[in-house]
Coordinates of C-alpha atoms in Angstrom, one line a residue:
X1 CA 5.7 194.2 -59.5
X2 CA 6.0 195.3 -55.8
X3 CA 4.6 198.4 -54.7
X4 CA 7.0 201.2 -53.4
X5 CA 6.0 200.7 -50.0
X6 CA 6.7 196.9 -50.2
X7 CA 9.9 197.5 -52.1
X8 CA 10.9 200.1 -49.1
X9 CA 10.1 197.5 -46.5
X10 CA 12.3 194.9 -48.2
X11 CA 15.3 197.2 -48.8
X12 CA 15.4 199.8 -45.9
X13 CA 13.2 198.7 -43.2
X14 CA 14.6 195.1 -43.0
X15 CA 18.2 196.6 -42.8
X16 CA 20.0 196.9 -39.1
X17 CA 22.6 199.4 -38.1
X18 CA 26.1 198.6 -38.8
X19 CA 28.7 198.0 -36.0
X20 CA 30.1 200.9 -34.1
X21 CA 33.6 202.6 -34.2
X22 CA 35.3 205.1 -31.9
X23 CA 36.2 208.6 -33.3
X24 CA 37.6 211.8 -32.7
X25 CA 34.8 214.1 -31.6
X26 CA 35.8 216.5 -34.6
X27 CA 35.3 213.8 -37.2
X28 CA 31.8 212.7 -36.1
X29 CA 29.6 215.1 -38.1
X30 CA 26.9 213.2 -39.8
X31 CA 27.3 210.2 -37.6
X32 CA 24.8 208.7 -35.0
X33 CA 25.8 208.3 -31.4
X34 CA 25.7 204.5 -30.7
X35 CA 25.6 205.1 -26.8
X36 CA 24.5 207.8 -24.6
X37 CA 27.1 210.3 -23.1
X38 CA 27.2 211.9 -19.9
X39 CA 29.0 214.9 -18.6
X40 CA 32.3 214.4 -17.0
X41 CA 32.1 218.0 -15.4
X42 CA 29.8 220.6 -14.7
X43 CA 29.4 223.4 -17.3
X44 CA 30.5 225.9 -16.1
X45 CA 32.5 224.5 -13.2
X46 CA 32.2 227.4 -11.0
X47 CA 30.3 230.6 -10.9
X48 CA 31.6 232.6 -13.8
X49 CA 31.2 236.5 -14.5
X50 CA 28.8 237.3 -17.4
X51 CA 30.4 240.9 -17.9
X52 CA 33.3 242.9 -17.5
X53 CA 33.0 244.9 -14.0
X54 CA 33.6 244.2 -10.4
X55 CA 32.5 241.3 -7.9
X56 CA 30.9 242.4 -4.8
X57 CA 29.0 241.5 -2.0
X58 CA 25.3 242.4 -2.8
X59 CA 25.0 243.4 0.8
X60 CA 27.4 246.3 0.3
X61 CA 25.0 247.9 -2.5
X62 CA 22.0 250.2 -1.4
X63 CA 21.3 252.2 -4.7
X64 CA 23.0 255.2 -2.9
X65 CA 26.6 256.0 -3.8
X66 CA 29.0 253.5 -1.9
X67 CA 32.7 253.3 -2.2
X68 CA 34.5 249.9 -2.2
X69 CA 38.1 249.2 -1.7
X70 CA 39.7 247.3 -4.7
X71 CA 41.5 244.3 -3.5
X72 CA 42.5 242.1 -6.6
X73 CA 41.5 240.9 -10.0
X74 CA 39.9 237.7 -11.6
X75 CA 40.6 237.0 -15.1
X76 CA 39.7 233.9 -17.4
X77 CA 42.0 231.1 -16.4
X78 CA 43.4 233.2 -13.6
X79 CA 41.0 233.4 -10.5
X80 CA 41.2 235.5 -7.4
X81 CA 42.8 233.7 -4.6
X82 CA 41.6 235.0 -1.0
X83 CA 38.9 236.4 0.9
X84 CA 36.6 239.2 0.3
X85 CA 35.4 241.2 3.2
X86 CA 32.7 243.6 3.4
X87 CA 33.3 246.8 1.6
X88 CA 35.6 245.3 -0.8
X89 CA 35.5 244.4 -4.5
X90 CA 37.4 242.4 -7.1
X91 CA 38.0 243.7 -10.5
X92 CA 36.6 240.7 -12.9
X93 CA 36.2 240.0 -16.7
X94 CA 34.0 238.3 -18.6
X95 CA 34.5 234.4 -18.1
X96 CA 36.3 234.8 -14.9
X97 CA 35.6 232.6 -11.8
X98 CA 33.6 235.0 -9.3
X99 CA 35.3 235.0 -6.0
X100 CA 33.6 232.6 -3.4
X101 CA 32.7 235.5 -0.9
X102 CA 30.9 237.8 -3.6
X103 CA 27.5 237.2 -5.3
X104 CA 27.0 240.2 -7.6
X105 CA 28.9 241.6 -10.5
X106 CA 28.5 245.2 -11.2
X107 CA 29.2 246.1 -14.8
X108 CA 32.1 248.6 -15.4
X109 CA 29.9 251.3 -17.0
X110 CA 27.9 251.5 -13.7
X111 CA 31.2 252.4 -11.7
X112 CA 34.0 254.9 -11.2
X113 CA 37.4 253.6 -10.2
X114 CA 40.1 256.2 -8.6
X115 CA 42.7 255.9 -6.2
X116 CA 42.1 252.2 -5.4
X117 CA 38.3 252.5 -4.8
X118 CA 35.4 252.0 -7.1
X119 CA 32.2 254.0 -6.7
X120 CA 28.7 252.8 -7.8
X121 CA 24.9 253.5 -7.2
X122 CA 23.9 250.0 -8.1
X123 CA 21.4 248.3 -6.2
X124 CA 21.5 244.9 -4.6
X125 CA 20.6 242.1 -6.8
X126 CA 22.2 238.8 -5.7
X127 CA 23.6 236.7 -8.8
X128 CA 23.2 239.6 -11.1
X129 CA 25.7 239.0 -14.3
X130 CA 26.7 235.7 -13.1
X131 CA 26.5 232.7 -14.9
X132 CA 25.8 229.8 -12.2
X133 CA 27.8 226.7 -11.9
X134 CA 26.1 223.8 -13.9
X135 CA 23.8 226.2 -15.3
X136 CA 24.4 224.5 -18.9
X137 CA 24.7 220.9 -17.6
X138 CA 25.8 219.1 -14.4
X139 CA 28.5 216.4 -13.9
X140 CA 27.3 212.8 -14.7
X141 CA 24.1 214.5 -16.5
X142 CA 23.2 212.7 -19.5
X143 CA 23.8 215.3 -22.3
X144 CA 23.3 213.3 -25.5
X145 CA 21.1 210.2 -26.2
X146 CA 22.0 207.2 -28.2
X147 CA 20.6 207.8 -31.6
X148 CA 21.5 211.5 -31.7
X149 CA 22.3 212.7 -35.1
X150 CA 25.6 214.5 -34.5
X151 CA 26.0 218.0 -36.1
X152 CA 28.5 220.8 -35.3
X153 CA 26.2 221.9 -32.4
X154 CA 25.9 218.5 -30.7
X155 CA 29.7 217.9 -31.4
X156 CA 30.5 221.1 -29.5
X157 CA 28.1 219.9 -26.7
X158 CA 29.8 216.6 -26.5
X159 CA 33.2 218.1 -26.5
X160 CA 32.2 220.6 -23.8
X161 CA 31.2 217.7 -21.7
X162 CA 34.6 216.3 -21.8
X163 CA 34.2 213.7 -24.6
X164 CA 37.4 213.9 -27.2
X165 CA 36.1 210.7 -28.9
X166 CA 32.5 209.3 -29.6
X167 CA 31.3 205.8 -30.2
X168 CA 29.2 206.2 -33.5
X169 CA 27.5 203.9 -35.8
X170 CA 29.9 203.2 -38.8
X171 CA 29.5 204.7 -42.1
X172 CA 28.4 202.1 -44.8
X173 CA 31.1 201.7 -47.7
X174 CA 29.2 202.0 -50.7
X175 CA 30.8 200.7 -54.0
X176 CA 29.2 202.2 -57.2
X177 CA 29.5 200.3 -60.5
X178 CA 28.3 201.8 -63.9
X179 CA 27.5 199.3 -66.7
X180 CA 27.4 199.9 -70.4
X181 CA 29.4 199.7 -73.7
X182 CA 28.3 203.3 -74.4
X183 CA 29.6 205.3 -71.4
X184 CA 32.4 207.3 -71.4
X185 CA 34.1 209.6 -68.8
X186 CA 32.9 213.4 -68.4
X187 CA 36.3 214.5 -69.0
X188 CA 36.7 212.9 -72.3
X189 CA 38.6 215.0 -74.9
X190 CA 36.4 214.4 -77.4
X191 CA 33.0 212.5 -77.9
X192 CA 31.4 210.5 -80.4
X193 CA 27.7 210.6 -81.3
X194 CA 26.9 207.2 -80.2
X195 CA 28.5 207.5 -76.7
X196 CA 26.9 208.6 -73.5
X197 CA 28.5 210.5 -70.8
X198 CA 28.7 208.7 -67.5
X199 CA 26.7 211.4 -65.4
X200 CA 24.7 209.0 -63.1
X201 CA 27.6 207.7 -61.1
X202 CA 29.0 211.0 -59.7
X203 CA 25.4 212.0 -59.4
X204 CA 24.6 208.9 -57.2
X205 CA 28.0 209.3 -55.3
X206 CA 27.1 212.8 -54.4
X207 CA 23.7 212.1 -53.1
X208 CA 25.2 209.4 -50.9
X209 CA 28.2 211.0 -49.9
X210 CA 26.3 213.9 -48.7
X211 CA 24.5 211.5 -46.5
X212 CA 28.0 210.6 -44.9
X213 CA 28.4 207.6 -46.9
X214 CA 31.9 206.0 -47.6
X215 CA 31.5 205.9 -51.5
X216 CA 33.9 204.7 -54.2
X217 CA 33.5 204.4 -57.6
X218 CA 34.8 200.8 -58.8
X219 CA 34.6 201.5 -62.5
X220 CA 32.5 200.9 -65.8
X221 CA 31.9 197.5 -66.6
X222 CA 31.2 196.5 -70.4
X223 CA 28.1 194.7 -71.5
X224 CA 29.5 191.1 -70.9
X225 CA 29.2 188.7 -68.2
X226 CA 33.1 188.5 -67.7
X227 CA 33.4 192.2 -67.3
X228 CA 30.4 192.7 -65.1
X229 CA 31.5 189.6 -62.7
X230 CA 35.1 190.9 -62.5
X231 CA 33.6 194.3 -61.2
X232 CA 31.1 192.9 -59.1
X233 CA 33.7 190.7 -57.2
X234 CA 35.7 193.7 -56.5
X235 CA 32.8 195.0 -54.1
X236 CA 33.2 192.0 -51.9
X237 CA 34.0 194.2 -48.8
X238 CA 31.3 196.8 -49.6
X239 CA 28.2 197.2 -47.1
X240 CA 26.2 198.3 -50.4
X241 CA 27.0 197.6 -53.9
X242 CA 24.9 199.9 -56.4
X243 CA 25.0 199.0 -60.0
X244 CA 23.7 201.4 -62.7
X245 CA 22.3 200.2 -65.9
X246 CA 21.6 196.8 -67.4
X247 CA 18.6 196.2 -64.9
X248 CA 15.9 195.6 -67.6
X249 CA 15.2 192.9 -70.0
X250 CA 17.1 193.7 -73.2
X251 CA 19.7 191.4 -74.8
X252 CA 22.3 193.5 -73.3
X253 CA 20.9 193.7 -69.7
X254 CA 23.2 191.4 -68.0
X255 CA 23.4 192.9 -64.8
X256 CA 21.0 190.4 -62.9
X257 CA 22.6 187.4 -64.4
X258 CA 26.1 188.6 -63.5
X259 CA 24.7 189.2 -59.9
X260 CA 23.2 185.8 -59.7
X261 CA 26.5 184.2 -61.3
X262 CA 28.3 185.9 -58.1
X263 CA 25.9 184.1 -55.7
X264 CA 23.3 186.9 -55.3
X265 CA 19.9 186.1 -53.3
X266 CA 17.3 188.1 -55.3
X267 CA 14.7 189.8 -53.5
X268 CA 12.8 191.5 -56.5
X269 CA 13.7 193.3 -59.5
X270 CA 10.6 195.4 -60.6
X271 CA 8.6 198.1 -58.6
X272 CA 5.4 199.5 -59.7
X273 CA 6.7 203.2 -59.9
X274 CA 7.8 205.5 -62.6
X275 CA 10.6 206.5 -63.2
X276 CA 12.5 203.4 -62.1
X277 CA 10.5 200.2 -62.6
X278 CA 13.5 198.0 -63.3
X279 CA 15.1 198.1 -59.8
X280 CA 17.1 195.0 -58.6
X281 CA 17.2 194.3 -54.9
X282 CA 19.2 191.4 -53.4
X283 CA 22.0 190.3 -51.2
X284 CA 25.5 188.7 -51.9
X285 CA 26.8 187.4 -48.4
X286 CA 26.6 190.5 -46.3
X287 CA 26.6 193.1 -49.1
X288 CA 23.2 194.8 -49.9
X289 CA 22.8 195.1 -53.8
X290 CA 20.8 197.6 -55.3
X291 CA 20.5 197.6 -59.3
X292 CA 19.5 200.9 -60.4
X293 CA 17.9 201.5 -63.9
X294 CA 20.4 203.2 -66.6
X295 CA 18.3 206.1 -67.4
X296 CA 19.6 209.0 -65.3
X297 CA 16.5 210.4 -63.8
X298 CA 15.1 207.0 -63.1
X299 CA 18.4 206.1 -61.2
X300 CA 18.3 209.2 -59.4
X301 CA 14.6 208.9 -58.2
X302 CA 15.3 205.2 -57.1
X303 CA 18.6 206.4 -55.3
X304 CA 16.6 209.1 -53.6
X305 CA 13.8 206.8 -52.6
X306 CA 15.7 203.6 -51.4
X307 CA 19.6 204.0 -51.5
X308 CA 19.8 207.1 -49.3
X309 CA 17.3 206.1 -46.8
X310 CA 19.1 202.8 -46.5
X311 CA 22.5 204.6 -45.9
X312 CA 20.6 206.4 -43.0
X313 CA 19.2 203.0 -41.7
X314 CA 22.7 201.5 -41.6
X315 CA 24.0 204.4 -39.9
X316 CA 21.4 204.3 -37.2
X317 CA 19.3 207.4 -38.4
X318 CA 15.7 207.4 -38.9
X319 CA 14.8 206.3 -42.4
X320 CA 11.2 206.6 -43.2
X321 CA 9.9 206.2 -46.7
X322 CA 10.0 209.5 -48.2
X323 CA 6.5 210.9 -48.2
X324 CA 6.5 214.4 -49.2
X325 CA 4.6 217.5 -47.7
X326 CA 1.4 218.8 -49.2
X327 CA 1.4 221.8 -51.6
X328 CA -1.1 223.2 -54.0
X329 CA -0.8 222.6 -57.8
X330 CA -0.3 225.6 -60.3
X331 CA -1.3 223.4 -63.0
X332 CA -3.9 220.6 -63.5
X333 CA -2.6 216.8 -63.7
X334 CA -4.4 213.9 -65.4
X335 CA -5.4 210.7 -63.6
X336 CA -2.5 208.5 -62.9
X337 CA -1.9 204.9 -64.2
X338 CA -1.2 201.7 -62.1
X339 CA 2.5 202.7 -61.2
X340 CA 3.3 205.5 -58.5
X341 CA 4.5 208.4 -60.7
X342 CA 7.2 210.6 -59.4
X343 CA 6.6 213.9 -61.2
X344 CA 9.6 216.5 -61.5
X345 CA 8.3 219.9 -60.6
X346 CA 9.4 223.4 -59.8
X347 CA 8.3 225.6 -56.8
X348 CA 6.9 229.0 -58.0
X349 CA 5.3 231.9 -56.3
X350 CA 6.4 233.8 -53.3
X351 CA 7.6 232.4 -49.8
X352 CA 4.4 231.4 -48.0
X353 CA 2.3 231.1 -51.3
X354 CA 4.4 228.5 -53.0
X355 CA 2.8 226.4 -55.6
X356 CA 3.9 223.4 -57.7
X357 CA 4.6 223.6 -61.4
X358 CA 5.1 220.2 -62.9
X359 CA 7.4 219.8 -65.9
X360 CA 5.5 219.3 -69.3
X361 CA 8.2 216.8 -70.4
X362 CA 8.7 213.9 -67.8
X363 CA 11.1 211.7 -70.1
X364 CA 13.5 209.8 -67.8
X365 CA 16.5 210.7 -69.8
X366 CA 15.9 214.5 -69.4
X367 CA 18.6 215.7 -66.9
X368 CA 17.9 219.2 -67.6
X369 CA 14.5 218.9 -66.4
X370 CA 15.7 217.4 -63.2
X371 CA 18.2 220.2 -62.7
X372 CA 15.6 222.8 -63.1
X373 CA 13.3 221.1 -60.5
X374 CA 12.9 221.4 -57.0
X375 CA 11.6 218.1 -56.1
X376 CA 8.8 215.5 -57.0
X377 CA 5.1 215.4 -57.0
X378 CA 4.0 212.0 -55.7
X379 CA 1.0 210.6 -57.7
X380 CA -0.2 207.5 -56.2
X381 CA -1.4 204.6 -58.4
X382 CA -4.8 205.4 -60.1
X383 CA -5.3 208.4 -58.4
X384 CA -7.8 210.9 -60.2
X385 CA -7.0 213.9 -62.1
X386 CA -5.9 216.8 -60.0
X387 CA -7.0 220.3 -60.6
X388 CA -5.4 223.9 -60.0
X389 CA -5.1 224.4 -56.3
X390 CA -5.4 220.9 -55.3
X391 CA -3.0 219.7 -52.5
X392 CA -0.6 217.1 -53.6
X393 CA 2.5 215.5 -51.7
X394 CA 5.8 217.0 -52.9
X395 CA 9.3 215.7 -52.0
X396 CA 11.9 218.2 -52.4
X397 CA 15.6 217.4 -53.1

């Protein structure tokens, strides 16, 4: 069996970012820039007023009462055109261009206007209440580097810099295939006692869709080679094929055999971890194959550790092995065996004083325990007993 670290290296570290595509800037959230972008303009493109008030020459202000002749108006998108002489002022609004001959904006609260004149006791303070040209960024300045993870805040910056389209790494196409004669859809009208609701496919699809993968569910294959091969062949154009179930060694666990029949190159199929020991990793042509265990918690943990980082890597995002943050235990834990153990746990206590409360029952079929948990305590192979208050790595989800 491979260690978790070796399995991660084989699956994720060896993967390369996908090809690029050009998308409208508003459609790039969650993507990664494939090339740096430079501003096509300065922001702002000229000096702008930061307040409503009057644009004046600071040399006209002394702190004593002065009167200035009102000669025009500058509004956002409608600048004042003309010269401003000594003793004159221009009515100005927030976001409007500051006239070239002025260098200070006096806020309207500090003025009185009557009969075409404004009166103020403002002191001289050059550049006060003015947003200088290029204060945000300048023309031709690099505003976002290649490898930037695009979010609403960076998308706004890219758009402000004059980019309506961005070159980004392509989102991987992920085909998700469930296997097993016992599976039925969650919306079936009546359930038989021997049936199992397919909860894992929507769970894994949601996990990877939230990472911006382009996921599709390609069906539920029966436990026979013909059905499995037919469904596997339908994923030929996928970047990642994820199978769920049938990855162990039982008589009905035919997934590996079906994948081999479809020319899969097998990298490995067992990892020294729990839950999640039977994990298939391989490749069919350019499609990366991950065969997840059938138990829902096992499948979720494997997807969290390997499938989601793989999506990150293919999209050009950083994809380190999820390692967790140290937090204190609220209950003792026994020494661990030879496999790395991912223990479901809740966060308890007040903010700043959080502790980890491991679930009593760690059976890999218990989705209720998973749903009530806040993450996973990571117990390395052969680690000794952990006592209350000991710091242990915790992987939130």
